[in-house]
Short mmCIF file of C-alpha atoms and ligand atoms in Angstrom, two decimals:
data_model
loop_
_atom_site.label_atom_id
_atom_site.label_comp_id
_atom_site.label_asym_id
_atom_site.label_seq_id
_atom_site.Cartn_x
_atom_site.Cartn_y
_atom_site.Cartn_z
CA MET A 1 25.94 28.87 -25.13
CA HIS A 2 22.93 30.01 -23.91
CA LEU A 3 20.41 27.58 -25.47
CA THR A 4 16.76 27.57 -24.79
CA PHE A 5 14.41 24.64 -24.83
CA ARG A 6 12.21 26.85 -27.05
CA GLN A 7 14.75 27.28 -29.91
CA ILE A 8 15.56 24.08 -29.68
CA GLU A 9 11.56 22.87 -29.94
CA VAL A 10 11.33 25.79 -32.70
CA PHE A 11 13.73 24.48 -34.20
CA THR A 12 13.04 20.74 -34.37
CA ALA A 13 9.81 22.21 -36.47
CA VAL A 14 11.74 24.00 -39.17
CA ALA A 15 14.48 21.24 -39.35
CA ARG A 16 11.16 18.70 -39.73
CA HIS A 17 9.51 20.85 -42.11
CA GLU A 18 12.16 22.39 -43.86
CA ASN A 19 10.54 25.31 -43.93
CA TYR A 20 9.62 28.58 -41.35
CA THR A 21 6.43 28.88 -43.01
CA ARG A 22 4.57 25.37 -41.32
CA ALA A 23 7.10 25.43 -38.82
CA ALA A 24 5.07 28.58 -37.82
CA GLN A 25 1.42 27.16 -38.34
CA GLU A 26 2.51 24.48 -35.64
CA LEU A 27 3.39 26.11 -33.46
CA HIS A 28 0.91 28.91 -33.87
CA LEU A 29 3.51 31.54 -33.77
CA SER A 30 4.24 34.00 -36.70
CA GLN A 31 6.58 33.72 -39.39
CA PRO A 32 9.04 36.76 -37.36
CA ALA A 33 8.03 35.20 -34.11
CA VAL A 34 9.80 31.79 -35.63
CA SER A 35 12.70 33.58 -37.39
CA MET A 36 14.19 35.27 -34.41
CA GLN A 37 14.37 31.66 -32.21
CA ILE A 38 16.93 30.80 -35.35
CA ARG A 39 18.32 33.55 -35.39
CA GLN A 40 18.78 33.51 -31.28
CA LEU A 41 20.30 29.65 -31.16
CA GLU A 42 22.10 30.05 -34.36
CA GLN A 43 23.85 33.20 -32.04
CA GLY A 44 24.20 31.55 -29.74
CA ILE A 45 25.76 28.19 -30.94
CA GLY A 46 27.97 30.54 -32.70
CA LEU A 47 27.06 28.90 -36.15
CA PRO A 48 24.37 28.80 -39.07
CA LEU A 49 22.29 25.88 -38.44
CA PHE A 50 20.42 26.68 -42.37
CA GLU A 51 21.14 27.49 -45.14
CA GLN A 52 19.42 28.69 -47.98
CA ILE A 53 19.95 26.90 -51.58
CA GLY A 54 17.38 28.68 -54.14
CA LYS A 55 14.03 28.51 -52.20
CA LYS A 56 14.71 25.74 -50.08
CA ILE A 57 16.11 26.16 -46.63
CA HIS A 58 18.87 22.71 -45.84
CA LEU A 59 20.41 21.69 -42.60
CA THR A 60 23.84 22.70 -42.57
CA GLU A 61 26.31 20.22 -40.83
CA ALA A 62 25.79 22.19 -37.39
CA GLY A 63 22.40 22.17 -37.60
CA ARG A 64 22.28 17.69 -38.59
CA HIS A 65 23.60 17.49 -35.90
CA MET A 66 21.19 19.91 -33.88
CA TYR A 67 18.40 18.77 -35.40
CA ALA A 68 19.54 14.86 -33.77
CA VAL A 69 20.00 16.76 -30.02
CA GLY A 70 17.07 18.04 -30.66
CA ARG A 71 15.34 14.69 -31.24
CA GLN A 72 16.50 13.32 -28.46
CA ILE A 73 15.58 15.77 -26.28
CA ALA A 74 11.72 15.41 -27.38
CA ASP A 75 12.32 11.59 -26.99
CA VAL A 76 13.13 12.16 -23.65
CA LEU A 77 10.73 14.42 -22.73
CA GLY A 78 8.00 11.53 -24.02
CA GLU A 79 9.20 9.19 -22.23
CA ALA A 80 9.13 11.19 -18.67
CA GLU A 81 5.62 12.29 -20.04
CA GLU A 82 4.94 8.73 -20.37
CA VAL A 83 6.64 7.86 -16.40
CA PHE A 84 4.26 10.95 -14.50
CA GLU A 85 1.11 10.02 -16.54
CA ALA A 86 1.88 6.20 -14.92
CA PHE A 87 2.79 7.72 -11.13
CA LYS A 88 -1.09 9.34 -12.02
CA GLY A 89 -2.37 5.47 -12.54
CA VAL A 90 -1.50 2.45 -10.84
CA GLU A 91 1.23 1.08 -11.78
CA ARG A 92 4.30 2.58 -10.80
CA GLY A 93 5.32 4.04 -7.31
CA THR A 94 5.02 3.24 -3.92
CA LEU A 95 2.84 1.70 -1.30
CA ALA A 96 3.43 1.74 2.48
CA ILE A 97 1.43 -0.93 4.85
CA SER A 98 1.29 -0.95 8.13
CA VAL A 99 -0.22 -3.85 9.97
CA ALA A 100 -1.69 -5.74 13.10
CA THR A 101 1.02 -8.94 14.22
CA THR A 102 -2.15 -10.78 13.99
CA ALA A 103 -3.74 -9.09 10.29
CA SER A 104 -0.61 -10.64 9.36
CA HIS A 105 -1.67 -13.65 8.66
CA PHE A 106 -4.42 -13.39 5.43
CA ALA A 107 -2.65 -9.42 5.01
CA THR A 108 0.61 -11.09 3.42
CA ARG A 109 -1.16 -12.94 0.96
CA LEU A 110 -3.37 -10.65 0.15
CA LEU A 111 -0.32 -8.33 -0.80
CA ALA A 112 1.26 -10.75 -2.67
CA GLU A 113 -1.93 -11.37 -4.79
CA TYR A 114 -2.37 -7.72 -5.34
CA SER A 115 2.08 -7.01 -6.61
CA LYS A 116 1.54 -9.73 -8.85
CA GLN A 117 -1.66 -7.56 -10.23
CA HIS A 118 0.62 -4.00 -10.18
CA THR A 119 3.88 -5.06 -10.89
CA GLY A 120 5.70 -1.71 -11.38
CA ILE A 121 4.62 -0.82 -7.86
CA THR A 122 6.89 -1.36 -4.87
CA ILE A 123 5.58 -2.37 -1.38
CA SER A 124 7.05 -2.04 1.76
CA LEU A 125 5.20 -3.36 4.40
CA ASP A 126 5.53 -3.37 8.23
CA ILE A 127 3.87 -5.46 10.79
CA THR A 128 3.67 -4.61 14.83
CA ASN A 129 1.41 -4.00 16.92
CA ARG A 130 -1.84 -2.07 17.87
CA GLU A 131 0.57 0.83 19.60
CA ALA A 132 3.11 1.11 17.48
CA LEU A 133 0.01 1.08 14.71
CA ARG A 134 -1.19 4.21 15.95
CA SER A 135 1.69 6.36 16.65
CA GLN A 136 2.71 5.38 12.74
CA LEU A 137 -0.62 7.13 12.43
CA GLU A 138 -0.03 10.25 14.02
CA ASN A 139 3.10 10.61 12.10
CA ASN A 140 1.30 9.98 8.93
CA GLU A 141 3.59 7.53 8.08
CA PRO A 142 1.85 4.54 6.21
CA ASP A 143 -0.43 4.78 3.01
CA LEU A 144 -3.67 2.38 5.22
CA VAL A 145 -3.14 0.16 8.08
CA ILE A 146 -4.86 -2.87 8.96
CA MET A 147 -5.84 -2.87 12.63
CA GLY A 148 -8.77 -5.19 14.74
CA GLN A 149 -10.06 -1.30 16.17
CA PRO A 150 -10.02 2.58 15.21
CA PRO A 151 -6.88 3.75 17.17
CA GLU A 152 -8.03 6.69 20.13
CA GLY A 153 -7.12 10.01 19.84
CA VAL A 154 -5.93 10.40 16.00
CA GLU A 155 -8.21 11.52 13.56
CA VAL A 156 -8.81 8.66 11.37
CA GLU A 157 -10.82 7.32 8.15
CA ALA A 158 -11.88 3.98 9.30
CA ASP A 159 -14.06 0.91 7.26
CA ALA A 160 -14.35 -2.13 8.38
CA PHE A 161 -14.09 -4.79 6.19
CA MET A 162 -13.89 -8.76 7.73
CA GLU A 163 -14.57 -10.59 10.66
CA ASN A 164 -11.51 -11.15 13.48
CA PRO A 165 -13.07 -13.31 15.89
CA LEU A 166 -11.05 -14.62 19.11
CA VAL A 167 -10.36 -17.93 20.62
CA VAL A 168 -9.22 -20.17 23.76
CA ILE A 169 -7.26 -22.14 22.56
CA ALA A 170 -5.70 -25.32 24.16
CA ALA A 171 -3.60 -28.25 23.61
CA PRO A 172 -5.55 -31.18 22.30
CA ASN A 173 -4.92 -33.03 25.79
CA HIS A 174 -6.02 -30.06 27.94
CA PRO A 175 -8.86 -31.26 30.84
CA LEU A 176 -11.40 -28.99 29.33
CA ALA A 177 -10.75 -30.06 25.38
CA GLN A 178 -13.69 -31.82 25.65
CA ARG A 179 -15.77 -29.79 27.74
CA ARG A 180 -19.01 -28.24 26.04
CA SER A 181 -20.62 -24.43 26.97
CA ILE A 182 -17.43 -24.10 29.58
CA PRO A 183 -19.04 -20.92 31.56
CA LEU A 184 -16.45 -18.56 32.01
CA SER A 185 -15.94 -18.75 35.65
CA GLU A 186 -13.98 -21.86 35.11
CA PHE A 187 -11.40 -19.89 33.89
CA GLU A 188 -10.67 -17.66 36.93
CA GLN A 189 -8.13 -20.10 37.95
CA ALA A 190 -6.59 -20.86 34.41
CA ASN A 191 -2.99 -19.15 33.93
CA PHE A 192 -3.05 -17.78 30.05
CA VAL A 193 -0.02 -17.26 27.95
CA VAL A 194 -0.86 -13.31 26.25
CA ARG A 195 0.48 -10.92 24.13
CA GLU A 196 2.28 -7.92 25.20
CA THR A 197 1.00 -4.93 26.29
CA GLY A 198 -0.04 -2.78 23.09
CA SER A 199 -1.33 -5.83 21.80
CA GLY A 200 -4.83 -5.48 19.73
CA THR A 201 -5.78 -9.17 20.58
CA ARG A 202 -4.30 -8.65 24.36
CA SER A 203 -6.68 -5.72 25.41
CA ALA A 204 -9.83 -7.18 23.55
CA ALA A 205 -9.16 -10.46 25.85
CA GLU A 206 -8.50 -7.41 29.10
CA ARG A 207 -11.60 -5.97 27.85
CA PHE A 208 -14.06 -9.05 27.53
CA PHE A 209 -12.86 -10.81 30.70
CA GLU A 210 -13.60 -7.69 32.97
CA GLN A 211 -16.57 -7.16 31.31
CA GLN A 212 -17.45 -10.46 32.59
CA GLY A 213 -16.48 -9.66 36.32
CA VAL A 214 -13.83 -12.94 35.94
CA ALA A 215 -10.14 -12.38 36.64
CA PHE A 216 -7.31 -12.77 33.98
CA HIS A 217 -4.33 -14.56 34.79
CA THR A 218 -1.48 -13.80 32.33
CA ALA A 219 1.67 -16.36 33.29
CA ILE A 220 3.85 -15.22 30.70
CA GLU A 221 3.54 -12.67 27.76
CA MET A 222 5.15 -13.19 24.13
CA THR A 223 5.09 -10.65 21.48
CA SER A 224 4.33 -13.32 18.55
CA ASN A 225 1.04 -15.15 17.68
CA GLU A 226 3.35 -17.70 16.30
CA ALA A 227 4.94 -18.51 20.21
CA ILE A 228 1.95 -18.54 21.67
CA LYS A 229 0.90 -21.51 19.86
CA GLN A 230 3.92 -23.29 20.30
CA ALA A 231 3.55 -22.00 24.22
CA VAL A 232 0.21 -23.41 24.24
CA GLN A 233 0.52 -26.13 22.50
CA ALA A 234 3.82 -27.63 25.33
CA GLY A 235 1.20 -27.16 27.88
CA LEU A 236 1.88 -23.85 28.94
CA GLY A 237 -1.54 -22.13 29.83
CA LEU A 238 -4.08 -21.01 27.42
CA GLY A 239 -4.45 -18.94 24.71
CA ILE A 240 -6.51 -16.52 23.20
CA VAL A 241 -6.08 -15.49 19.44
CA SER A 242 -8.24 -14.54 16.48
CA SER A 243 -9.12 -17.35 14.99
CA HIS A 244 -6.84 -16.65 11.48
CA THR A 245 -3.83 -17.48 12.87
CA LEU A 246 -5.14 -21.10 13.15
CA GLU A 247 -5.54 -22.72 10.06
CA LEU A 248 -2.69 -25.11 10.42
CA GLU A 249 -2.85 -26.18 13.92
CA LEU A 250 -6.58 -26.79 13.84
CA GLN A 251 -5.93 -28.97 10.11
CA THR A 252 -2.99 -30.86 11.95
CA GLY A 253 -4.78 -31.14 15.42
CA ARG A 254 -1.78 -29.68 16.86
CA LEU A 255 -4.13 -27.60 19.09
CA THR A 256 -7.75 -27.49 19.73
CA ILE A 257 -10.51 -24.37 20.24
CA LEU A 258 -12.24 -24.40 23.43
CA ASP A 259 -16.17 -24.63 23.44
CA VAL A 260 -16.59 -21.29 26.01
CA GLU A 261 -20.05 -19.64 26.74
CA ASP A 262 -19.72 -15.59 25.58
CA PHE A 263 -16.65 -16.62 23.03
CA PRO A 264 -15.75 -16.19 20.17
CA ILE A 265 -15.68 -12.23 20.97
CA ARG A 266 -16.18 -10.51 17.90
CA ARG A 267 -14.06 -7.97 16.26
CA HIS A 268 -13.43 -7.16 13.67
CA TRP A 269 -10.43 -5.74 10.75
CA TYR A 270 -10.66 -2.67 9.72
CA MET A 271 -9.00 -0.14 7.18
CA ILE A 272 -7.74 2.86 8.31
CA GLN A 273 -5.94 5.68 6.62
CA ARG A 274 -5.32 9.13 8.36
CA LYS A 275 -8.01 11.87 8.08
CA GLY A 276 -7.81 13.99 5.08
CA LYS A 277 -5.07 11.86 3.50
CA ARG A 278 -4.56 11.77 -0.11
CA LEU A 279 -4.22 8.32 -1.01
CA SER A 280 -2.27 7.42 -4.27
CA PRO A 281 -3.62 5.81 -7.20
CA ALA A 282 -1.85 2.53 -6.16
CA ALA A 283 -3.64 3.19 -2.40
CA ILE A 284 -6.90 3.27 -3.69
CA ALA A 285 -6.78 0.35 -5.42
CA PHE A 286 -4.99 -1.76 -2.31
CA LYS A 287 -7.98 -0.42 -0.18
CA GLN A 288 -10.17 -1.63 -3.09
CA PHE A 289 -9.04 -5.20 -3.70
CA VAL A 290 -8.43 -6.23 0.27
CA LEU A 291 -12.37 -4.96 0.33
CA ASP A 292 -13.58 -6.47 -2.69
CA GLU A 293 -11.26 -9.69 -1.34
CA ALA A 294 -12.74 -9.53 2.13
CA LYS A 295 -16.32 -9.57 0.56
CA ARG A 296 -15.55 -12.99 -1.40
CA PHE A 297 -14.07 -14.68 1.48
CA GLU A 298 -16.58 -14.38 3.56
CA ALA A 299 -18.79 -15.11 0.86
CA VAL A 300 -16.97 -18.54 0.34
CA ALA A 301 -17.01 -18.55 4.03
CA GLY A 302 -20.89 -18.00 3.98
CA LEU A 303 -20.03 -15.19 6.87
P1 PGA B 401 -2.59 -7.37 16.97
O1 PGA B 401 -3.41 -7.05 16.27
O2 PGA B 401 -2.06 -8.07 16.40
O3 PGA B 401 -1.93 -6.22 18.02
O4 PGA B 401 -3.17 -8.42 18.40
C1 PGA B 401 -4.49 -7.62 16.40
C2 PGA B 401 -5.58 -6.08 16.91
O5 PGA B 401 -4.80 -4.63 16.29
O6 PGA B 401 -6.49 -5.84 18.03
#
């Protein structure tokens, strides 16, 4: 038995109208074309689907079954069309976001907010360092990346969207905690607890000290800002972190920001995508959401 979708579509129209001529009009076909499709369908099934009684046509028992099948197929196709339309919109699909370790402090909150507004989107969030983000972009893996500076050697489109000030942190009882305008040269002998190689924060701090001609001593390396903050609290050394990671520790007085000349190191966050990448509607909406939220945040914070 070989049935085609076209035959079933023509049959369903005839069955609905119980009339060949009206079905032909609806489908913009000639009446002989409609009759031919029905004949072929009946041949394929091996049973008559219509019977003519007087001037009227009626469905046979097989015809009634075929009609039920035809309506089911039409329903399924209608649903599929809705799904495809939704894929074109923002309400379905997936969103792959990768952010720098440091950006996770605010990006997670933004993603949660976005996800509440777009419940049909499945989101994956990868949190990793700058170097790993660079290779992800090279391999065209994430839809969008949030990081501290556009990567070198990969063609990207980058939108700066919020300040990312790097500050020097110390335990509140540190001897420098009460000093004002501390010259950078005083840190020549200091020990810093730093992020791993490949971290944007680390390379920005190293670059800054080098530009200022001051030696930068790293006491110990850690792969997370949380660990650095705890080590600094415990008196293991000083730290340089983004002020975005500090909200809680400053509120509770567990850490203090030192007043160092030429600090903070001024950086920005960037929303990044591979050049030429065609963003899905979900990704476009996320990008716009973050850029709008950042503007609102900066307006409130008076930045
Ligand atoms: P980091 O990220 O977590 O790699 O230090 C911030 C950045 O890209 O500057």
